[in-house]
Coordinates of C-alpha atoms in Angstrom, one line a residue:
M46 CA 1.9 -1.9 -8.7
K47 CA 0.8 1.4 -7.2
V48 CA 1.8 4.0 -4.7
V49 CA -0.2 3.9 -1.5
A50 CA -0.3 6.4 1.4
V51 CA -1.3 4.5 4.5
S52 CA -3.4 6.3 7.1
R53 CA -3.4 3.6 9.8
D54 CA -1.3 0.5 10.5
F55 CA -2.4 -2.5 8.4
S56 CA -1.2 -6.1 8.3
Y57 CA -1.6 -7.9 5.0
R58 CA -1.3 -11.7 4.6
A59 CA 0.8 -12.2 1.4
K60 CA 1.2 -16.0 1.8
R61 CA 0.3 -18.6 4.4
H62 CA 3.1 -17.6 6.7
V63 CA 4.1 -14.2 5.3
F64 CA 2.6 -11.0 6.7
V65 CA 3.5 -7.5 5.5
Q66 CA 3.0 -4.7 7.9
Y67 CA 2.2 -1.3 6.4
L68 CA 2.7 1.5 8.9
A69 CA 0.5 4.6 9.3
G70 CA 1.9 7.9 7.9
V71 CA 4.2 6.2 5.4
T72 CA 3.8 6.3 1.6
Y73 CA 4.8 3.0 -0.1
Q74 CA 6.0 2.7 -3.7
R75 CA 5.3 -0.4 -5.7
V76 CA 2.5 -2.0 -3.6
P77 CA 1.1 -5.2 -5.2
E78 CA -2.4 -4.9 -6.6
A79 CA -3.9 -7.5 -4.1
A80 CA -2.4 -5.5 -1.1
V81 CA -3.8 -2.3 -2.6
R82 CA -7.3 -3.7 -2.8
A83 CA -7.1 -5.0 0.8
I84 CA -5.8 -1.6 2.1
L85 CA -8.6 0.3 0.3
E86 CA -11.3 -2.2 1.5
A87 CA -10.2 -1.8 5.1
G88 CA -10.1 2.0 4.8
A89 CA -6.5 2.0 5.8
G90 CA -5.1 4.2 3.1
R91 CA -5.4 5.7 -0.4
V92 CA -3.8 5.3 -3.8
V93 CA -1.6 8.3 -4.6
P94 CA -2.5 9.6 -8.1
E95 CA 0.3 9.5 -10.7
Q96 CA 0.2 13.3 -10.9
E97 CA 1.2 13.6 -7.2
V98 CA 3.9 11.0 -7.5
S99 CA 5.5 12.8 -10.5
D100 CA 5.3 16.2 -8.7
V101 CA 7.3 14.8 -5.7
R102 CA 9.9 13.2 -7.9
S103 CA 10.5 16.4 -10.0

């Protein structure tokens, strides 16, 4: 699981009848690896480095 900052709306098909909508401008915690790959391939977001995540939590 990774933290992902989404730059544009993105729909991900998790299962046959299950779609997950990631909204632009939102940073999501605990995004599954398969969804992260799909988001990156579509150019719809970026993985937030662990350093940035720990800076925000401190």
